Every structure is written in C-alpha cells, then in structure tokens.
C-alpha cells in the first residue's frame, strides 16, 4: 500500500527525520495557515508519482494565492487519481539535493540502501547518465545498520556522518518496523547544518497489513470505486475495460486466462484471483460482483484445483446463479481436486463445465457477443 | 534434492488444509512420517503421529529431510524458523500472504544454516508417480522426462496436464512461488534440471514482475544451460503493476513485462510459447532438434 506524502512525512517525523512545517488540508474544509511562514508549497496528495509535471505542486506567496492554488489543484486528475487532500508546506532554500532510500532488493534478497549525490526529480536520469552518482549498499535482514554503512554513504554524499546517521537510522527503523517495501526521501536537502526531507514515498507490504493496524485503518487509495468495492468484499481484483468477466485461482492461471481471452479476440473485463484454498462463499461473491457490472456480458471461470477444491468452487457458482435476479451467462472450466463432485454440483445447477480452457474461453466470447 | 525416498514432516497437520493434503500425499506414495501442531501432540492424522514441536518430531524421526508448512501467515515465520533450527534441510512454505520482511529474513537465515526454503506462496514439489511434497493435484501429472519450474501453482497444473495429454510427462515439477522474494530461484532450479539425469528438457513458467526469467535467459546465453528450454510467461493482458518510486528504476528492475521477459528468453535461444497449450509442440520440436 502506497502512503500519501503527508502520511509518509508524519511517520518520518515520528522516527526523527526533519520535514518542512506544514498542514494537510481536506477538500472543502476551512483553511487556517496558522503560524506557517510564506512562501508556501501547495502539493496535491495522490498515490502516484509525476505530480509536479501534472501541475500538482505550486508555489504561493500569500494566503490568497494558496486559496487560488487549492482551487486549481483540487480539480486535477493525476495518473487517473483524483486529488484526495492537499499538503501546504513552508518552502526551503536548497543548497544541495540528495537522494536516499531503502528498498527491498528482489534480486539480492536483502535490503538495499541507495544514496544519490544528485537528488531531485531528475534522479533517475542522473542515475542512468552518471551511475557514479549512485551508491548502493546491500544490508542483510539478519543485521542492523552499522557505522561503516553510514560512513560509506557519508563519503559518497560528502555529508558529515553525524548529520546522516540519525536520518539513515530513522529510515531503517521505519522500513523494518512498518513492514515497508520502500522508504524514499527525495530530495533530501542540505540547509546550513541540517538535512530536511522535502518529499517522501513509503510503500507498505500488503501482506503485513494484518500486523500494521495504524496503516490498515487508513482509508483505501490507488483504487477505482469499483476496485475499492471489490476490496471491501475481500476480493483480489483489478478492473479493466472489456466485456468478459474473469475469475481464476492463482495469479498465474488468472493472468493466463486473460491472455487466452485476449488472443482469442475477446477483451477481459477484470482480473479476479480467488487464490489458493478459496471456499464456496468467495466464489459466490466473485460471480455476483462481476454479474453486477454493466460492461460484463459473460463470466469465464477457470479453475485448476490443487489446494482449491472443485466442489467448493461449484457450490459457490451454483449458489450465485440461484440468487434471485441472477442474469449473465457463466462458463466454467473445472479440473483437479474433487473434480467429479464439482461437476455433479454444476450439472445439478444446469451449468456445463469444460475441461479445455481454450474451449471455455471461445464459448464465453461467443456468449458475450463474439469477437471484438 | 529431495525425492521419493525422503522422509517428510507436515507442520500444521491438524488444520483443514494440512490434514487434507497429508492424506493426498500419503496416497501418492510420499513418506510422511510426522506432523506438528503445538498443543496437539499425541494425536494422529491419517495414521501419522502428531507432535507438539518440531524438536519432538525430529528426536523421534531423525531422518526427516523436508518439512511442508500449512500454517497461516501470522505463524509461518515461527514455524519455518523451528524447522530450520531443527536442522531440516528443506522447508517448503505453502502459505500464501507471508510478509516480505519475514520471508526475507528466513531465506537469509536458512542460507546461513545451509538449509533451503521453497516458496513461500508455492505449491511445493512433485516427482510424478513417486512422491509429492506439496499440494499439486495428482491428476495433472504423468511421469516423463520434462523438468518443470514455475512461479505459479495453478499454471503448473495447467502446463503439466497439457504435457500429460500430449503423451509426454514430467520428471519433476517445482513450484518456486509467486512472491517477490522466494527461497529458491527459477535459475537455481533450472541449474538443478540441467544436471538432473532424469530430465531431457526444461519448461519454465514465468509471470510479470522481477528478473527471474531474465536471469535464466542470461544463463542460457552464457552457455550454462545446454538442455532445451521452453518458456511461457503469463500476464500479456495484465495491467502494469505498481512501480517502486524512483528506486525501481535505479535498481534497474526494468518494467518486468511479459513481453520483455519473453523477448529476452527468445533472444537467448529458448523456445517461447504464446499459450500453454502450445508447450507440448515446442518441447517435442526442441527435443528433436537436439537429437
């Protein structure tokens, strides 16, 4: 889960990283700049990057300008996301900009500390053009950050270890105790004898939300209204714009089913992975959820049962189709654990099951009105 | 490598999934000799004795080589740690939804102890006709000489079943798991198959994200894999995944799209399948070419 900038900054502040003075303005609320000093930055809060280029970050010198900027920014859609709130911060004089982050390194299977001597919005470009500006320090999850790690970064950035140490330890502390996949400050600026994090990104591991109560209680974000509705029903769902509703078990098979529909000339309406070991109730919920979407003309369910049992799948589908007011055709491909029981349940409900995914997908496309 | 002679322990054996799959594994011929559920010591599941701790199980059954975990995410860390600390060589983590911090720690710890983790979020391993240490549905697999390594459980069954119906079969199928950080990489398993006497051709089933497939492509290009490799990557129609701030770009993870992965495998000399039902034809033709 991607945190908004203001959420990330309040976490960093808690861990001891200096961030600009600021306040979070909720759309439609009262504006009270209080003791904030001009000039201000007015920053759109969206769960994606590229805000600056989309006009989501503006400088204001007076309160009137702040109000005008809020008006302009609050109507923006940035990367498909409406602006949820606005952060208003004191601006800072920048002497030197750095990049600093800790990330889960998939390749090395450890944490990696990344320090860039040229931070700011162009850090990706400078890392490509001048790789020597970037230092990567792998840190085993079995240990803590030590002074020699700090010293390496200090040499690379040309910043005194005493200044860096509390910042790096704070990022590390947040990374580990918050179950983050990424803690990034960019730019981290030097102002006199002080480092300040002007912007920050934190990404929390969704698998860890069960033990991150403070994070899991935050409002959902980065999802369309449809996806948020699916999420609230416990469905692992991504909306697309086609007409064939897709349900699979396991991300790989679900994606392969979408690929198959696409290569046969149909268009997937969604990705819905009910996962391993799903019970009948999830299948019922999934089918009913897709049925309720206007654009869905037919539903294709592709199940290869391993830990998922075909009888559970069939019971859920049969229960959904038996609901009052159920319409839309369902095409099922069923194979694997407890398959005969599953087939019998579907048969009793008047639903035929295919064993070939290609046949099932062609049938679903035909029922949805043919190739597009 | 573990196989049909390996003694297997089940952690979480009294749970719904644990008990169900213990039965399936026993019926398939797997030597399941012990189970563990804290507080349920002295019970038995399908005739398999249940112990309170891994230490108890290992003291009675010192030959245990592999533990298969059916434990919910919040308890998977402790269960895997118990297995590693008891010196069990392979810990197979079936559990889906384990926090990355936990799996990353465990993988590094296991390495330091000379132990292996398969998964998490994986279906385990099967040697068709002989034994399975996991949850694969037996119906999907027939014995043969194709080695299969996959990031997706259900896709493994799909591919194996297609191969079975074509008249070929599987020497061993290994589900490495779908999480960003996993204990056994695709490349390690490809290297195993390269040296495995029972395997003539290797099938890899990839997914969008990460660099596992690219790493296999690089090994093929470097001449480290001589056996024919056939690849399928799922996710052409999938929306692009989340991007990890600037760090993703700096780490050079690429976009990890299905297209990128398939292209890198193709240019390395692997045979790439656009659909899973195309796998048998490509395996057949790559084996013929080899002869």
XYZ file of C-alpha atoms in Angstrom:
663
model
C 0.000 0.000 0.000
C 1.361 3.340 -1.085
C 1.153 6.063 1.534
C 0.353 9.666 0.701
C 3.200 12.149 1.105
C 1.658 13.672 4.227
C 1.249 10.232 5.832
C 4.816 9.262 4.927
C 6.119 12.526 6.354
C 4.276 12.160 9.637
C 5.839 8.702 10.005
C 9.298 10.075 9.208
C 8.813 12.928 11.685
C 7.930 10.349 14.327
C 11.184 8.497 13.567
C 13.164 11.742 13.807
C 13.613 12.911 10.222
C 13.219 16.699 9.871
C 10.460 17.563 7.385
C 9.087 21.025 6.445
C 6.429 22.588 8.671
C 3.091 22.078 7.038
C -0.542 21.142 7.316
C -2.863 18.808 5.465
C -5.941 20.467 4.007
C -9.020 18.283 3.414
C -11.006 19.362 0.371
C -13.953 21.568 1.281
C -12.635 22.291 4.771
C -11.579 25.528 6.499
C -8.128 26.840 5.609
C -6.067 28.075 8.536
C -2.400 28.628 7.745
C -1.719 29.387 11.411
C 1.937 30.078 12.046
C 3.184 28.760 8.652
C 5.649 31.136 7.046
C 5.411 32.280 3.402
C 6.339 31.260 0.722
C 4.370 28.013 0.680
C 4.281 24.932 -1.465
C 0.777 23.692 -2.268
C 1.027 19.958 -3.053
C -1.636 17.575 -4.390
C -1.850 14.307 -2.431
C -2.152 11.388 -4.864
C -0.838 7.817 -4.593
C 1.290 8.094 -7.780
C 4.389 9.915 -8.991
C 4.617 12.654 -11.633
C 2.624 15.246 -9.668
C 4.941 18.156 -10.434
C 4.689 17.684 -14.189
C 0.884 17.383 -13.921
C 0.662 20.782 -12.218
C 0.027 19.284 -8.801
C 2.762 21.273 -6.985
C 2.544 25.077 -6.970
C 4.352 27.867 -5.109
C 2.327 30.530 -3.309
C 3.444 33.745 -1.595
C 0.175 34.838 0.002
C -2.864 33.203 1.560
C -4.959 34.332 -1.435
C -2.538 32.546 -3.739
C -2.780 29.431 -1.588
C -6.577 29.507 -1.915
C -6.370 30.011 -5.695
C -3.900 27.099 -5.999
C -6.073 24.833 -3.857
C -8.969 25.537 -6.209
C -6.902 24.707 -9.262
C -5.262 21.582 -7.795
C -8.353 20.067 -6.222
C -9.950 19.558 -9.654
C -6.955 17.706 -11.116
C -6.830 14.020 -12.062
C -3.240 12.835 -11.747
C -2.382 9.473 -13.265
C -6.078 8.562 -13.114
C -6.398 9.526 -9.452
C -8.460 12.424 -8.084
C -6.707 14.646 -5.553
C -7.716 13.407 -2.108
C -6.231 16.185 0.004
C -3.625 18.933 -0.233
C -0.415 19.415 1.713
C 0.623 23.031 2.357
C 4.224 23.435 3.478
C 6.799 26.099 4.117
C 9.297 26.284 1.249
C 13.008 25.745 1.838
C 16.131 27.205 0.326
C 18.007 24.349 -1.302
C 21.794 24.345 -1.087
C 22.276 20.765 -2.179
C 19.826 17.965 -3.079
C 20.405 14.280 -2.333
C 18.511 11.075 -2.859
C 18.227 8.489 -0.079
C 16.130 5.340 0.135
C 15.920 1.820 1.491
C 14.247 -0.749 -0.727
C 13.549 -4.475 -0.671
C 16.019 -5.813 -3.229
C 14.329 -8.713 -5.020
C 17.491 -9.856 -6.751
C 19.839 -9.866 -3.748
C 17.042 -10.898 -1.347
C 18.034 -8.264 1.181
C 17.524 -4.577 1.895
C 19.476 -2.127 -0.213
C 20.343 1.371 0.903
C 20.539 3.742 -2.073
C 22.281 7.118 -1.855
C 22.363 9.579 -4.763
C 24.616 12.611 -4.728
C 22.290 14.340 -7.198
C 18.742 14.145 -5.850
C 15.567 15.758 -7.075
C 13.079 14.892 -9.780
C 15.805 14.007 -12.274
C 17.436 11.362 -10.079
C 16.502 8.524 -12.445
C 18.076 10.285 -15.373
C 21.243 11.139 -13.456
C 21.464 7.510 -12.260
C 21.383 6.409 -15.908
C 23.648 9.108 -17.322
C 26.093 9.205 -14.400
C 25.853 5.915 -12.491
C 28.758 7.055 -10.310
C 26.346 9.444 -8.567
C 24.522 6.418 -7.096
C 25.827 4.231 -4.278
C 24.031 1.001 -3.371
C 24.753 -0.644 -0.034
C 23.147 -4.074 0.456
C 22.112 -4.773 4.057
C 21.282 -8.289 5.181
C 17.964 -8.520 7.022
C 19.846 -10.538 9.658
C 21.694 -7.440 10.849
C 21.271 -3.768 11.741
C 22.714 -0.686 10.043
C 26.265 -0.144 11.337
C 28.566 2.855 11.341
C 30.559 1.560 8.374
C 27.373 1.629 6.275
C 26.803 5.252 7.320
C 30.417 6.093 6.648
C 30.185 4.738 3.074
C 27.178 6.955 2.398
C 28.755 9.913 4.106
C 31.855 9.667 1.882
C 29.697 9.289 -1.206
C 27.459 12.272 -0.468
C 30.118 14.440 1.147
C 27.923 14.937 4.212
C 29.226 14.547 7.773
C 28.386 11.136 9.329
C 26.947 12.864 12.390
C 24.355 14.594 10.195
C 23.471 11.460 8.241
C 23.418 8.889 10.997
C 20.096 9.843 12.611
C 18.435 10.097 9.191
C 19.628 6.701 7.960
C 18.693 5.054 11.248
C 15.251 6.656 11.055
C 14.687 5.333 7.523
C 15.854 1.900 8.620
C 13.646 1.963 11.694
C 10.607 2.915 9.632
C 11.467 0.345 6.944
C 11.710 -2.589 9.316
C 9.116 -1.796 11.940
C 6.494 -0.601 9.456
C 6.986 -3.614 7.118
C 7.804 -1.267 4.248
C 8.958 -2.303 0.787
C 10.267 1.188 0.132
C 11.147 4.223 2.218
C 12.391 7.016 -0.006
C 13.297 10.648 0.663
C 13.898 12.734 -2.429
C 15.085 15.331 -2.300
C 16.871 15.238 0.995
C 18.262 18.745 1.178
C 21.165 20.285 2.999
C 20.329 23.650 4.544
C 23.075 25.027 6.717
C 23.949 22.256 9.135
C 20.632 20.498 8.747
C 19.196 17.809 6.484
C 15.494 18.113 5.610
C 13.313 15.638 3.700
C 11.316 17.693 1.224
C 9.426 14.770 -0.272
C 8.937 11.159 0.700
C 7.430 7.919 -0.532
C 6.608 4.938 1.633
C 5.221 1.687 0.295
C 3.921 -0.845 2.848
C 3.856 -4.590 2.159
C 0.181 -5.555 1.763
C 0.889 -8.991 3.250
C 1.894 -7.319 6.524
C -1.238 -5.203 6.991
C -2.576 -7.737 9.490
C 0.069 -6.565 11.959
C 0.217 -2.889 10.913
C -3.005 -1.713 12.473
C -2.238 2.002 12.066
C -1.729 1.546 8.325
C -4.558 -0.877 7.640
C -7.028 1.542 9.225
C -6.080 4.314 6.761
C -8.628 4.979 4.007
C -8.040 2.828 0.890
C -6.368 4.504 -2.068
C -4.984 3.915 -5.522
C -8.121 2.046 -6.468
C -11.087 2.944 -8.593
C -14.506 2.982 -6.895
C -15.152 -0.439 -8.443
C -11.865 -1.838 -7.137
C -12.486 -0.349 -3.708
C -15.895 -2.067 -3.623
C -14.267 -5.394 -4.583
C -11.559 -4.884 -1.979
C -14.119 -4.276 0.761
C -15.600 -7.674 -0.111
C -12.176 -9.238 0.263
C -11.653 -9.780 -3.476
C -8.200 -9.552 -5.094
C -9.492 -7.562 -8.046
C -8.265 -5.259 -10.797
C -10.758 -3.602 -13.150
C -10.187 -3.499 -16.929
C -12.483 -2.269 -19.675
C -13.501 -5.440 -21.601
C -16.695 -7.492 -21.550
C -15.558 -10.942 -20.364
C -15.588 -11.232 -16.582
C -12.655 -13.403 -15.441
C -12.282 -15.483 -12.289
C -9.316 -17.749 -11.704
C -7.463 -19.346 -8.827
C -3.851 -18.286 -8.584
C -2.454 -15.119 -10.169
C -0.608 -17.038 -12.894
C -3.598 -19.010 -14.130
C -5.846 -15.949 -13.889
C -3.400 -13.943 -15.991
C -3.021 -16.829 -18.451
C -6.831 -16.933 -18.756
C -6.890 -13.215 -19.558
C -4.127 -13.758 -22.124
C -6.140 -16.574 -23.696
C -9.305 -14.472 -23.940
C -7.315 -11.659 -25.498
C -5.571 -13.919 -28.009
C -8.962 -15.408 -28.997
C -10.283 -11.933 -29.790
C -12.163 -11.155 -26.571
C -11.441 -8.480 -24.002
C -11.061 -9.200 -20.279
C -13.264 -7.045 -18.041
C -11.098 -7.633 -15.000
C -8.562 -9.694 -13.086
C -10.033 -11.589 -10.138
C -7.826 -14.149 -8.397
C -9.621 -16.020 -5.643
C -6.341 -17.612 -4.583
C -5.476 -20.996 -3.194
C -7.955 -22.754 -0.931
C -10.851 -20.373 -1.640
C -14.177 -21.503 -0.228
C -17.580 -21.503 -1.901
C -18.522 -18.171 -0.327
C -15.690 -16.361 -2.182
C -16.785 -17.831 -5.499
C -20.365 -16.771 -4.884
C -19.247 -13.240 -4.004
C -16.959 -13.078 -7.038
C -19.615 -14.213 -9.516
C -22.218 -11.823 -8.085
C -19.731 -8.961 -8.113
C -18.968 -9.453 -11.814
C -22.619 -10.002 -12.674
C -23.458 -6.577 -11.278
C -21.030 -4.794 -13.637
C -22.759 -3.325 -16.708
C -19.891 -3.958 -19.099
C -19.642 -7.680 -18.270
C -21.536 -9.761 -20.850
C -20.324 -13.207 -19.816
C -18.290 -14.653 -16.961
C -15.439 -17.091 -17.538
C -14.266 -19.113 -14.546
C -11.051 -21.067 -14.983
C -10.167 -23.367 -12.099
C -7.419 -25.919 -11.801
C -7.930 -27.252 -8.321
C -4.909 -28.002 -6.172
C -5.423 -26.584 -2.702
C -8.689 -25.202 -4.104
C -11.321 -27.919 -4.290
C -13.640 -28.130 -7.264
C -16.690 -28.971 -5.118
C -16.225 -25.732 -3.143
C -15.917 -23.812 -6.418
C -19.043 -25.438 -7.855
C -21.096 -24.844 -4.709
C -20.241 -21.145 -4.812
C -21.081 -20.761 -8.509
C -24.335 -22.697 -8.117
C -25.319 -20.540 -5.130
C -24.625 -17.329 -7.081
C -26.627 -18.446 -10.110
C -29.509 -19.495 -7.832
C -29.739 -15.963 -6.398
C -32.902 -14.083 -7.250
C -32.407 -11.778 -10.234
C -29.267 -13.528 -11.481
C -28.737 -12.982 -15.238
C -25.453 -13.187 -17.232
C -24.080 -16.456 -18.626
C -21.360 -18.307 -16.737
C -18.821 -20.556 -18.461
C -16.800 -22.824 -16.213
C -13.613 -24.735 -16.802
C -13.078 -27.135 -13.929
C -10.261 -29.592 -13.325
C -8.323 -31.032 -10.404
C -9.003 -31.838 -6.750
C -12.566 -33.177 -6.135
C -13.472 -32.562 -9.782
C -16.225 -35.262 -10.077
C -18.067 -33.830 -7.057
C -17.742 -30.339 -8.516
C -19.047 -31.376 -11.914
C -22.049 -33.096 -10.330
C -22.945 -29.939 -8.397
C -22.671 -27.769 -11.530
C -24.693 -30.248 -13.567
C -27.471 -30.223 -10.971
C -27.493 -26.424 -11.278
C -27.730 -26.648 -15.060
C -24.209 -25.350 -15.699
C -21.958 -27.290 -18.055
C -18.244 -27.486 -17.312
C -15.449 -27.587 -19.891
C -12.090 -29.220 -19.323
C -10.299 -27.263 -22.081
C -9.512 -23.618 -21.242
C -9.452 -22.724 -24.955
C -12.950 -24.139 -25.492
C -14.290 -22.396 -22.392
C -12.809 -19.075 -23.450
C -14.239 -19.358 -27.002
C -17.630 -20.179 -25.544
C -17.509 -17.177 -23.199
C -16.518 -14.876 -26.059
C -19.409 -16.195 -28.197
C -21.880 -15.691 -25.349
C -20.628 -12.144 -24.850
C -21.485 -11.304 -28.447
C -18.481 -12.604 -30.354
C -15.011 -11.274 -31.155
C -14.474 -7.557 -30.918
C 17.494 -32.777 -3.857
C 14.582 -34.303 -2.014
C 12.637 -37.113 -3.668
C 10.617 -40.267 -3.205
C 12.925 -41.650 -0.523
C 12.819 -38.503 1.604
C 11.093 -38.573 4.984
C 8.612 -35.715 5.200
C 7.084 -33.801 8.109
C 3.897 -31.696 7.945
C 3.616 -28.534 10.053
C 0.017 -27.565 10.701
C -1.047 -31.174 10.107
C -4.277 -30.964 12.121
C -5.590 -27.940 10.193
C -8.108 -28.243 7.384
C -5.544 -27.937 4.565
C -2.799 -29.766 6.414
C -4.937 -32.826 7.083
C -6.435 -32.896 3.596
C -3.108 -32.716 1.799
C -1.403 -35.120 4.205
C -3.913 -37.716 3.041
C -3.283 -36.839 -0.610
C 0.483 -37.027 -0.155
C 0.288 -40.402 1.605
C -1.945 -41.794 -1.138
C 0.579 -40.596 -3.710
C 3.362 -42.539 -2.001
C 5.118 -39.788 -0.067
C 6.855 -40.900 3.130
C 5.031 -38.599 5.549
C 6.430 -39.755 8.895
C 5.427 -36.996 11.326
C 3.244 -33.962 11.837
C 3.438 -30.960 14.154
C 0.698 -28.847 15.701
C 1.541 -27.139 19.014
C -0.821 -28.432 21.699
C -1.966 -31.440 19.697
C 0.934 -33.786 20.476
C -0.128 -37.421 20.814
C -2.903 -37.180 18.228
C -2.644 -38.793 14.823
C -3.764 -37.710 11.362
C -4.219 -40.406 8.702
C -2.065 -42.633 10.884
C 0.727 -40.049 11.044
C 1.826 -39.228 14.624
C 1.411 -35.597 15.691
C 3.991 -33.837 17.896
C 3.883 -30.594 19.869
C 7.102 -29.278 18.419
C 9.481 -29.849 15.535
C 12.156 -30.758 18.059
C 9.963 -33.587 19.404
C 9.220 -34.824 15.900
C 12.874 -34.791 14.867
C 14.012 -36.606 18.017
C 11.655 -39.490 17.142
C 12.230 -39.302 13.370
C 15.801 -38.144 12.851
C 15.697 -38.887 9.105
C 13.219 -36.081 8.337
C 14.657 -34.186 5.368
C 11.768 -31.962 4.436
C 9.012 -30.068 6.205
C 5.890 -28.892 4.397
C 4.198 -25.901 6.061
C 0.427 -25.460 6.151
C 0.442 -22.630 8.668
C -1.377 -19.258 8.456
C 0.757 -16.204 7.541
C 0.941 -14.810 11.083
C 2.505 -18.076 12.355
C 4.515 -19.089 9.296
C 7.647 -17.262 10.471
C 7.882 -19.186 13.746
C 7.024 -22.483 12.088
C 9.713 -22.101 9.421
C 12.270 -20.947 11.997
C 11.509 -24.020 14.099
C 12.084 -26.252 11.090
C 15.368 -24.575 10.112
C 16.670 -24.583 13.680
C 15.914 -28.288 13.970
C 18.285 -28.747 11.033
C 15.685 -29.873 8.489
C 17.283 -29.383 5.081
C 14.225 -28.325 3.076
C 11.370 -26.176 4.357
C 8.529 -25.904 1.865
C 6.335 -22.911 2.630
C 2.930 -23.413 1.017
C 1.468 -20.419 2.923
C 0.195 -17.500 0.851
C 0.407 -13.978 2.288
C 3.640 -14.152 4.328
C 5.047 -10.636 4.951
C 8.169 -9.923 2.887
C 10.153 -8.962 6.000
C 9.540 -12.454 7.393
C 10.330 -14.394 4.243
C 13.420 -12.304 3.511
C 14.779 -12.877 7.000
C 14.042 -16.605 6.863
C 15.657 -17.036 3.444
C 18.868 -15.350 4.598
C 18.859 -17.266 7.871
C 18.275 -20.602 6.135
C 21.186 -19.868 3.805
C 23.466 -19.203 6.781
C 22.447 -22.588 8.223
C 22.935 -24.494 4.973
C 19.178 -25.095 4.636
C 16.837 -24.460 1.707
C 13.428 -22.819 1.560
C 10.977 -23.430 -1.279
C 8.322 -20.698 -1.525
C 6.525 -19.099 0.217
C 3.220 -18.979 -1.666
C 4.096 -22.106 -3.631
C 2.526 -25.491 -4.423
C 5.642 -27.465 -3.453
C 7.332 -30.167 -5.471
C 6.240 -33.374 -7.185
C 8.105 -36.320 -8.679
C 5.244 -37.756 -10.737
C 4.297 -41.340 -9.987
C 6.550 -41.370 -6.918
C 6.046 -38.647 -4.344
C 4.829 -35.140 -3.771
C 5.790 -32.656 -1.111
C 3.003 -30.163 -1.610
C -0.481 -29.629 -2.901
C -0.337 -30.435 -6.610
C -3.411 -32.351 -7.834
C -2.115 -35.782 -8.847
C -4.400 -35.921 -11.891
C -2.375 -33.225 -13.669
C 0.896 -35.132 -13.753
C 2.295 -38.152 -15.547
C 5.906 -39.359 -15.247
C 8.274 -38.411 -18.022
C 11.459 -36.521 -18.839
C 10.420 -32.858 -18.797
C 11.539 -30.747 -15.829
C 9.075 -28.006 -14.898
C 9.773 -24.918 -12.808
C 7.062 -22.354 -12.195
C 6.232 -19.181 -10.282
C 2.537 -20.044 -10.311
C 0.799 -23.032 -8.734
C -2.270 -23.370 -10.889
C -0.317 -22.589 -14.040
C 1.969 -25.508 -13.177
C -1.014 -27.873 -13.127
C -2.321 -26.424 -16.368
C 1.008 -26.901 -18.142
C 1.660 -30.355 -16.680
C -1.806 -31.525 -17.714
C -1.307 -30.275 -21.269
C 2.020 -32.102 -21.386
C 0.403 -35.259 -19.978
C -2.318 -35.289 -22.633
C 0.253 -34.911 -25.396
C 1.736 -38.247 -24.282
C 4.811 -36.773 -22.624
C 5.430 -36.439 -18.899
C 7.233 -34.672 -16.098
C 10.455 -35.753 -14.346
C 9.835 -33.292 -11.537
C 7.775 -30.133 -11.157
C 8.933 -27.432 -8.776
C 6.679 -24.544 -7.789
C 9.029 -21.818 -6.581
C 6.229 -19.462 -5.542
C 4.727 -16.204 -6.656
C 6.070 -13.774 -4.029
C 8.633 -11.059 -4.822
C 11.187 -12.718 -2.509
C 11.369 -16.509 -2.565
C 13.776 -19.083 -1.182
C 14.662 -20.966 -4.364
C 15.057 -19.026 -7.584
C 13.986 -20.061 -11.053
C 17.620 -20.123 -12.165
C 18.702 -22.415 -9.293
C 16.004 -24.892 -10.276
C 16.937 -24.674 -13.966
C 20.529 -25.438 -12.923
C 19.269 -28.444 -10.964
C 17.424 -29.757 -14.037
C 20.496 -29.134 -16.198
C 22.424 -31.617 -14.037
C 19.477 -33.979 -13.427
C 19.857 -37.348 -15.176
C 16.086 -37.851 -15.294
C 15.436 -34.642 -17.257
C 15.837 -34.037 -21.019
C 14.077 -30.703 -21.460
C 13.200 -27.817 -19.147
C 9.951 -25.859 -19.096
C 9.830 -22.548 -17.235
C 6.558 -20.819 -16.432
C 7.059 -17.151 -15.634
C 4.966 -14.219 -14.585
C 5.232 -10.453 -14.864
C 7.489 -8.635 -12.374
C 11.035 -9.168 -11.116
C 14.032 -10.501 -13.052
C 13.870 -14.291 -12.530
C 13.146 -15.021 -16.193
C 15.804 -12.579 -17.383
C 18.346 -14.305 -15.132
C 17.531 -17.655 -16.745
C 17.871 -16.025 -20.177
C 21.305 -14.711 -19.219
C 22.431 -18.186 -18.093
C 21.243 -19.705 -21.385
C 23.101 -17.013 -23.329
C 26.241 -17.721 -21.300
C 26.085 -21.376 -22.337
C 25.367 -22.622 -18.803
C 22.157 -24.374 -19.857
C 22.605 -26.961 -22.622
C 19.287 -28.744 -22.336
C 16.456 -27.236 -24.387
C 14.372 -24.644 -22.521
C 10.736 -23.909 -23.370
C 9.183 -20.854 -21.735
C 5.754 -19.394 -21.151
C 5.170 -16.074 -19.378
C 1.736 -15.065 -18.098
C 0.477 -11.508 -17.996
C 0.266 -10.068 -21.532
C -3.250 -8.791 -20.893
C -2.492 -7.738 -17.318
C -2.398 -4.090 -16.310
C 1.031 -2.766 -15.435
C 1.956 -3.329 -11.822
C 2.879 -0.787 -9.204
C 6.159 0.961 -9.550
C 8.502 1.278 -6.606
C 9.199 5.040 -6.536
C 12.462 6.044 -8.169
C 14.165 3.114 -6.501
C 12.698 0.640 -9.027
C 14.308 2.476 -11.901
C 17.601 2.968 -10.069
C 17.721 -0.729 -9.155
C 17.304 -1.432 -12.887
C 14.481 -3.842 -12.311
C 13.042 -2.978 -15.717
C 9.292 -2.987 -16.103
C 9.246 -6.788 -15.894
C 6.516 -7.042 -18.523
C 5.563 -10.366 -20.083
C 6.739 -9.049 -23.458
C 10.185 -8.029 -22.134
C 10.654 -11.384 -20.467
C 9.582 -13.421 -23.471
C 11.837 -11.364 -25.753
C 14.879 -11.841 -23.541
C 14.233 -15.604 -23.362
C 13.653 -15.808 -27.108
C 16.839 -13.966 -27.950
C 18.778 -16.210 -25.552
C 17.636 -19.212 -27.587
C 14.730 -20.541 -25.539
C 11.580 -21.706 -27.337
C 8.764 -19.446 -26.257
C 5.097 -20.421 -26.127
C 2.351 -17.848 -26.581
C -0.191 -20.159 -24.911
C 0.125 -23.079 -22.500
C -1.464 -25.498 -24.991
C 1.441 -24.736 -27.323
C 4.007 -26.159 -24.856
C 3.952 -29.851 -25.949
C 4.619 -28.992 -29.610
C 7.579 -26.779 -28.654
C 9.001 -29.362 -26.239
C 8.718 -32.027 -28.949
C 10.396 -29.938 -31.615
C 13.194 -28.755 -29.332
C 13.964 -32.359 -28.328
C 14.001 -33.447 -31.978
C 16.355 -30.647 -32.882
C 18.664 -31.740 -30.084
C 18.877 -35.271 -31.495
